[in-house]
CSV table of C-alpha atoms in Angstrom, one decimal:
chain,number,residue,atom,x,y,z
A,65,MET,CA,74.5,60.7,53.4
A,66,SER,CA,73.2,64.1,54.9
A,67,LYS,CA,73.4,67.3,52.7
A,68,TYR,CA,73.7,71.0,53.7
A,69,VAL,CA,70.2,72.6,53.3
A,70,ASP,CA,69.8,76.1,52.5
A,71,LEU,CA,66.1,76.4,53.7
A,72,HIS,CA,65.7,79.8,51.8
A,73,SER,CA,67.3,81.3,48.8
A,74,HIS,CA,66.1,82.9,45.5
A,75,LEU,CA,68.1,81.2,42.7
A,76,GLN,CA,65.3,82.2,40.4
A,77,PHE,CA,66.1,85.8,40.7
A,78,GLU,CA,67.9,87.8,37.9
A,79,ASP,CA,71.1,88.0,40.0
A,80,PHE,CA,71.9,84.5,38.8
A,81,ASN,CA,70.9,84.9,35.2
A,82,GLU,CA,74.5,85.1,34.1
A,83,ASP,CA,75.9,81.9,35.9
A,84,ARG,CA,72.8,80.1,37.3
A,85,GLU,CA,74.1,76.7,36.0
A,86,LYS,CA,77.5,77.2,37.4
A,87,VAL,CA,76.2,78.0,40.8
A,88,ILE,CA,74.0,74.9,40.8
A,89,ALA,CA,76.7,72.8,39.7
A,90,HIS,CA,79.0,74.2,42.6
A,91,MET,CA,76.0,73.2,45.0
A,92,ARG,CA,76.0,69.8,43.6
A,93,ASP,CA,79.6,69.4,44.0
A,94,GLU,CA,79.5,70.7,47.7
A,95,GLY,CA,76.5,68.7,48.6
A,96,VAL,CA,74.1,71.7,49.1
A,97,VAL,CA,70.4,71.6,48.4
A,98,THR,CA,68.1,74.6,48.6
A,99,ILE,CA,64.5,75.8,48.6
A,100,ASN,CA,63.8,78.5,46.0
A,101,VAL,CA,61.3,80.8,47.7
A,102,GLY,CA,58.6,82.6,45.7
A,103,THR,CA,57.8,86.2,46.3
A,104,THR,CA,55.4,86.9,43.5
A,105,ILE,CA,53.4,84.6,41.0
A,106,GLU,CA,56.2,85.2,38.4
A,107,THR,CA,59.1,84.2,40.8
A,108,SER,CA,57.0,81.3,42.3
A,109,VAL,CA,56.6,80.0,38.7
A,110,ALA,CA,60.3,80.4,38.0
A,111,GLY,CA,61.4,78.8,41.3
A,112,LEU,CA,59.3,75.8,40.7
A,113,GLU,CA,60.6,75.5,37.1
A,114,LEU,CA,64.2,75.4,38.6
A,115,ALA,CA,63.2,72.8,41.1
A,116,LYS,CA,61.5,70.5,38.3
A,117,GLN,CA,64.8,71.1,36.2
A,118,TYR,CA,67.2,70.4,39.0
A,119,PRO,CA,65.4,68.2,41.4
A,120,GLU,CA,68.6,66.8,42.9
A,121,VAL,CA,69.4,70.2,44.5
A,122,CYS,CA,66.4,72.5,44.2
A,123,TYR,CA,63.0,72.5,45.7
A,124,ALA,CA,60.4,75.5,45.9
A,125,THR,CA,57.8,77.3,47.7
A,126,VAL,CA,55.1,79.5,46.1
A,127,GLY,CA,53.8,82.6,47.7
A,128,LEU,CA,53.2,86.5,47.8
A,129,HIS,CA,55.8,88.5,49.8
A,130,PRO,CA,54.1,91.2,52.0
A,131,VAL,CA,55.7,94.1,50.0
A,132,TYR,CA,53.8,92.9,46.8
A,133,VAL,CA,50.2,93.3,48.1
A,134,ASP,CA,49.4,95.0,45.0
A,135,GLU,CA,49.5,91.5,43.4
A,136,ALA,CA,46.8,90.3,45.6
A,137,ASP,CA,44.4,90.0,42.8
A,138,GLU,CA,46.7,87.1,41.5
A,139,GLU,CA,46.1,85.1,44.6
A,140,SER,CA,43.6,82.8,42.6
A,141,GLY,CA,46.6,82.2,40.3
A,142,LEU,CA,48.7,81.2,43.5
A,143,GLU,CA,46.0,78.6,44.4
A,144,ALA,CA,46.0,77.2,40.8
A,145,LEU,CA,49.6,77.0,40.8
A,146,ILE,CA,49.4,74.9,43.9
A,147,SER,CA,46.3,72.8,43.0
A,148,GLY,CA,47.7,72.2,39.5
A,149,ASN,CA,51.0,70.9,40.6
A,150,SER,CA,51.8,67.2,41.2
A,151,SER,CA,55.6,67.6,41.8
A,152,SER,CA,57.1,66.8,45.2
A,153,GLN,CA,59.4,69.6,44.6
A,154,LEU,CA,56.7,72.1,45.8
A,155,VAL,CA,57.3,72.1,49.5
A,156,GLY,CA,55.6,75.1,51.0
A,157,ILE,CA,53.7,78.5,50.8
A,158,GLY,CA,55.6,81.7,51.0
A,159,GLU,CA,57.4,83.7,51.7
A,160,CYS,CA,54.4,85.4,53.3
A,161,GLY,CA,53.7,87.5,56.5
A,162,MET,CA,53.9,91.0,57.6
A,163,ASP,CA,56.5,93.6,56.9
A,164,PHE,CA,56.1,96.9,58.7
A,165,PHE,CA,59.6,98.1,57.9
A,166,ARG,CA,58.8,99.1,54.4
A,167,THR,CA,55.5,100.9,55.6
A,168,LYS,CA,57.3,103.0,58.3
A,169,HIS,CA,57.1,106.7,58.0
A,170,VAL,CA,60.7,107.7,58.0
A,171,GLU,CA,60.2,111.2,59.0
A,172,GLU,CA,57.9,110.5,61.9
A,173,GLU,CA,59.4,107.1,63.0
A,174,LYS,CA,56.1,105.3,63.4
A,175,TYR,CA,54.2,102.9,61.5
A,176,ALA,CA,51.8,103.9,58.7
A,177,GLU,CA,48.3,103.3,59.4
A,178,ASP,CA,47.1,102.7,55.8
A,179,VAL,CA,45.6,100.4,53.6
A,180,ASP,CA,49.0,98.7,52.8
A,181,ASN,CA,49.2,97.1,56.4
A,182,VAL,CA,45.4,95.9,56.2
A,183,ALA,CA,46.1,94.4,52.7
A,184,GLN,CA,49.4,92.7,53.9
A,185,GLU,CA,47.2,91.1,56.8
A,186,LYS,CA,44.5,90.0,54.4
A,187,VAL,CA,47.1,88.6,51.9
A,188,PHE,CA,48.8,86.8,54.8
A,189,GLU,CA,45.8,85.2,56.2
A,190,ASN,CA,44.6,83.9,52.8
A,191,GLN,CA,48.1,82.2,52.4
A,192,ILE,CA,47.7,80.7,55.9
A,193,GLU,CA,44.4,79.2,54.8
A,194,LEU,CA,45.9,77.8,51.5
A,195,ALA,CA,48.7,76.2,53.7
A,196,GLN,CA,46.1,74.5,55.8
A,197,LYS,CA,44.1,73.4,52.9
A,198,TYR,CA,47.0,71.9,51.1
A,199,ASN,CA,48.7,70.7,54.2
A,200,LEU,CA,52.1,72.7,53.3
A,201,PRO,CA,54.3,74.6,55.7
A,202,LEU,CA,54.5,78.3,55.6
A,203,MET,CA,57.8,80.2,55.0
A,204,LEU,CA,57.2,83.3,57.1
A,205,HIS,CA,58.6,86.8,56.3
A,206,VAL,CA,58.6,88.7,59.6
A,207,ARG,CA,60.1,92.3,59.6
A,208,ASP,CA,59.5,94.7,62.2
A,209,SER,CA,56.2,92.8,63.0
A,210,TYR,CA,56.8,90.0,65.3
A,211,GLN,CA,53.9,90.8,67.8
A,212,LYS,CA,51.5,91.4,64.9
A,213,THR,CA,52.5,88.3,63.1
A,214,LEU,CA,52.2,86.2,66.3
A,215,SER,CA,48.8,87.6,66.9
A,216,ILE,CA,47.6,86.5,63.4
A,217,LEU,CA,49.1,83.2,63.7
A,218,SER,CA,47.4,82.6,67.0
A,219,LYS,CA,44.1,82.9,65.2
A,220,TYR,CA,44.9,79.8,63.3
A,221,PHE,CA,47.2,77.7,65.3
A,222,LYS,CA,46.9,76.7,69.1
A,223,LYS,CA,49.7,77.0,71.4
A,224,GLY,CA,51.5,73.8,72.4
A,225,GLU,CA,50.1,71.6,69.5
A,226,ILE,CA,52.8,69.3,68.3
A,227,GLU,CA,52.0,69.7,64.5
A,228,TYR,CA,54.7,71.5,62.5
A,229,ARG,CA,53.5,74.8,60.9
A,230,GLY,CA,56.4,76.1,59.2
A,231,ASN,CA,59.5,78.4,59.6
A,232,ALA,CA,60.1,81.9,60.6
A,233,HIS,CA,62.7,83.0,58.0
A,234,PHE,CA,65.6,85.4,58.8
A,235,PHE,CA,64.9,85.5,62.4
A,236,VAL,CA,66.3,88.4,64.4
A,237,GLY,CA,63.7,88.7,67.2
A,238,THR,CA,64.3,88.2,70.8
A,239,THR,CA,64.4,84.9,72.7
A,240,GLU,CA,60.9,85.6,74.0
A,241,GLU,CA,59.5,86.0,70.4
A,242,ALA,CA,61.5,82.9,69.3
A,243,GLN,CA,59.8,80.8,72.0
A,244,ALA,CA,56.5,82.2,70.9
A,245,PHE,CA,57.0,81.0,67.4
A,246,LEU,CA,58.2,77.6,68.7
A,247,ASP,CA,55.2,77.1,70.8
A,248,LEU,CA,53.0,77.6,67.8
A,249,GLY,CA,54.8,75.0,66.0
A,250,PHE,CA,57.3,76.8,63.9
A,251,SER,CA,61.1,76.5,63.4
A,252,ILE,CA,63.6,79.3,63.4
A,253,SER,CA,66.0,79.9,60.6
A,254,PHE,CA,69.4,82.0,60.9
A,255,THR,CA,71.2,83.8,58.1
A,256,GLY,CA,74.8,84.9,57.5
A,257,VAL,CA,73.9,87.8,60.0
A,258,ILE,CA,75.0,85.4,62.8
A,259,THR,CA,78.6,85.5,61.3
A,260,PHE,CA,79.1,89.1,61.9
A,261,VAL,CA,76.6,90.4,64.6
A,262,LYS,CA,77.7,88.8,67.8
A,263,ALA,CA,74.5,89.9,69.6
A,264,TYR,CA,72.7,87.1,68.0
A,265,GLU,CA,74.7,84.3,69.5
A,266,ASP,CA,72.5,84.0,72.7
A,267,LEU,CA,69.5,83.5,70.3
A,268,VAL,CA,71.4,80.8,68.5
A,269,ARG,CA,72.2,79.2,71.7
A,270,PHE,CA,68.7,79.4,72.8
A,271,VAL,CA,66.8,77.7,69.8
A,272,PRO,CA,67.0,73.9,70.0
A,273,LEU,CA,69.0,72.4,67.2
A,274,ASP,CA,66.1,70.1,66.3
A,275,ARG,CA,63.9,73.3,65.7
A,276,MET,CA,66.5,75.1,63.7
A,277,PHE,CA,67.6,75.8,60.1
A,278,ALA,CA,70.3,77.6,58.2
A,279,GLU,CA,69.5,79.8,55.2
A,280,THR,CA,71.5,82.1,52.8
A,281,ASP,CA,68.5,84.1,51.6
A,282,SER,CA,70.6,84.3,48.3
A,283,PRO,CA,71.5,86.7,46.7
A,284,TYR,CA,71.5,88.8,49.8
A,285,VAL,CA,73.2,89.0,53.1
A,286,SER,CA,76.4,87.0,52.4
A,287,PRO,CA,78.2,85.6,55.6
A,288,VAL,CA,81.7,86.1,56.6
A,289,PRO,CA,84.2,85.5,54.7
A,290,HIS,CA,81.9,86.6,51.5
A,291,ARG,CA,80.5,90.0,52.9
A,292,GLY,CA,80.1,92.5,50.0
A,293,LYS,CA,79.7,89.9,47.4
A,294,ARG,CA,76.7,88.1,45.9
A,295,ASN,CA,75.4,85.4,48.2
A,296,THR,CA,74.8,81.8,47.0
A,297,PRO,CA,73.3,78.6,48.5
A,298,VAL,CA,76.9,77.0,49.0
A,299,HIS,CA,77.7,79.8,51.6
A,300,VAL,CA,75.2,78.2,53.8
A,301,ILE,CA,78.2,75.9,54.9
A,302,ASP,CA,79.7,79.1,56.7
A,303,ILE,CA,76.5,79.5,58.6
A,304,TYR,CA,76.5,75.7,59.7
A,305,LYS,CA,80.1,76.3,60.9
A,306,LYS,CA,79.1,79.4,63.0
A,307,ILE,CA,76.0,77.5,64.5
A,308,ALA,CA,78.5,74.7,65.5
A,309,GLU,CA,81.1,77.2,67.0
A,310,ILE,CA,78.3,79.0,68.9
A,311,LYS,CA,76.7,76.0,70.2
A,312,GLN,CA,80.1,74.4,70.8
A,313,ILE,CA,79.2,71.1,69.0
A,314,PRO,CA,80.7,69.3,66.1
A,315,LEU,CA,79.9,70.6,62.6
A,316,GLU,CA,78.8,67.1,61.5
A,317,VAL,CA,76.2,67.1,64.3
A,318,VAL,CA,74.8,70.3,63.1
A,319,LYS,CA,74.8,69.1,59.5
A,320,GLU,CA,73.0,65.8,60.3
A,321,THR,CA,70.4,67.4,62.6
A,322,LEU,CA,69.6,70.1,60.3
A,323,TYR,CA,69.3,67.6,57.3
A,324,ARG,CA,67.0,65.4,59.5
A,325,ASN,CA,64.9,68.5,60.3
A,326,ALA,CA,64.6,69.3,56.4
A,327,CYS,CA,63.8,65.7,55.5
A,328,LYS,CA,61.1,65.6,58.3
A,329,TYR,CA,59.3,68.8,57.6
A,330,TRP,CA,60.2,70.1,54.2
A,331,LEU,CA,61.9,67.7,51.7
A,332,LYS,CA,59.5,64.9,51.5
A,333,ASP,CA,56.1,64.1,49.7
A,334,ARG,CA,53.0,65.1,51.8
A,335,PRO,CA,49.4,63.7,51.4
A,336,VAL,CA,47.0,66.5,50.6
A,337,ASP,CA,44.7,67.2,53.4
A,338,ASN,CA,41.9,69.5,53.0
A,339,ASN,CA,41.2,69.7,56.6
A,340,GLY,CA,44.7,71.0,57.6
A,341,LEU,CA,45.5,68.0,59.6
A,342,ALA,CA,48.9,67.1,61.0
A,343,PHE,CA,51.6,66.1,58.7
A,344,GLN,CA,52.0,62.4,58.4
């Protein structure tokens, strides 16, 4: 039986400390599974522990978010976390990538040319290399940096190769940028934003269903009809419904296809391949 897959959430964040078990019970009742995405060593460990505690509904990635580049000295801890883990609940690296939104000079409306962006790139490339070393997909964080991110990825991955490389989380770029990620072997995931910003409907129509995911980014960006409230993985169902509406296909088709995508690329055991070869 297919399940609703929320490809990207943060159930390990303190926003859920008061009622985490209740939220997870609701997920179980609604047939929702999620990937708890790491942003620091601490949240990576916490997400992995949740995945081990609730393996029927939770998986995890481990990674360093680009706004936490000051933790780059903990990268050795990140590899130790990966290499020392035998659980199939660890399914990817990230979220990692480039975030120029946070390093923009507000007064000057231009990007800061400082060490932060250089450090972001270094930490990102290190995590790409970890993904290749351990044959795990990348969970990309790309904010105001689509072209730079694509430029970095192009140094590691060849256009047109059939191997799956990972997912572009919270995608709000252009169709041309979406195609560039698809060409490099990445999938595209959409959040609740598509339920209230009509401008993204053409983008949803453009991305093939078999290269697409839905995500909540819980506890953030709740979809309609939950705007203004804390987001939870169960709300991914509303995003599925919107995708079905935009693409004019049955909800069950969306559910089955996205579940198949997840089982193929994220929710399965993978052999470790230190040469970064294609997934089996």
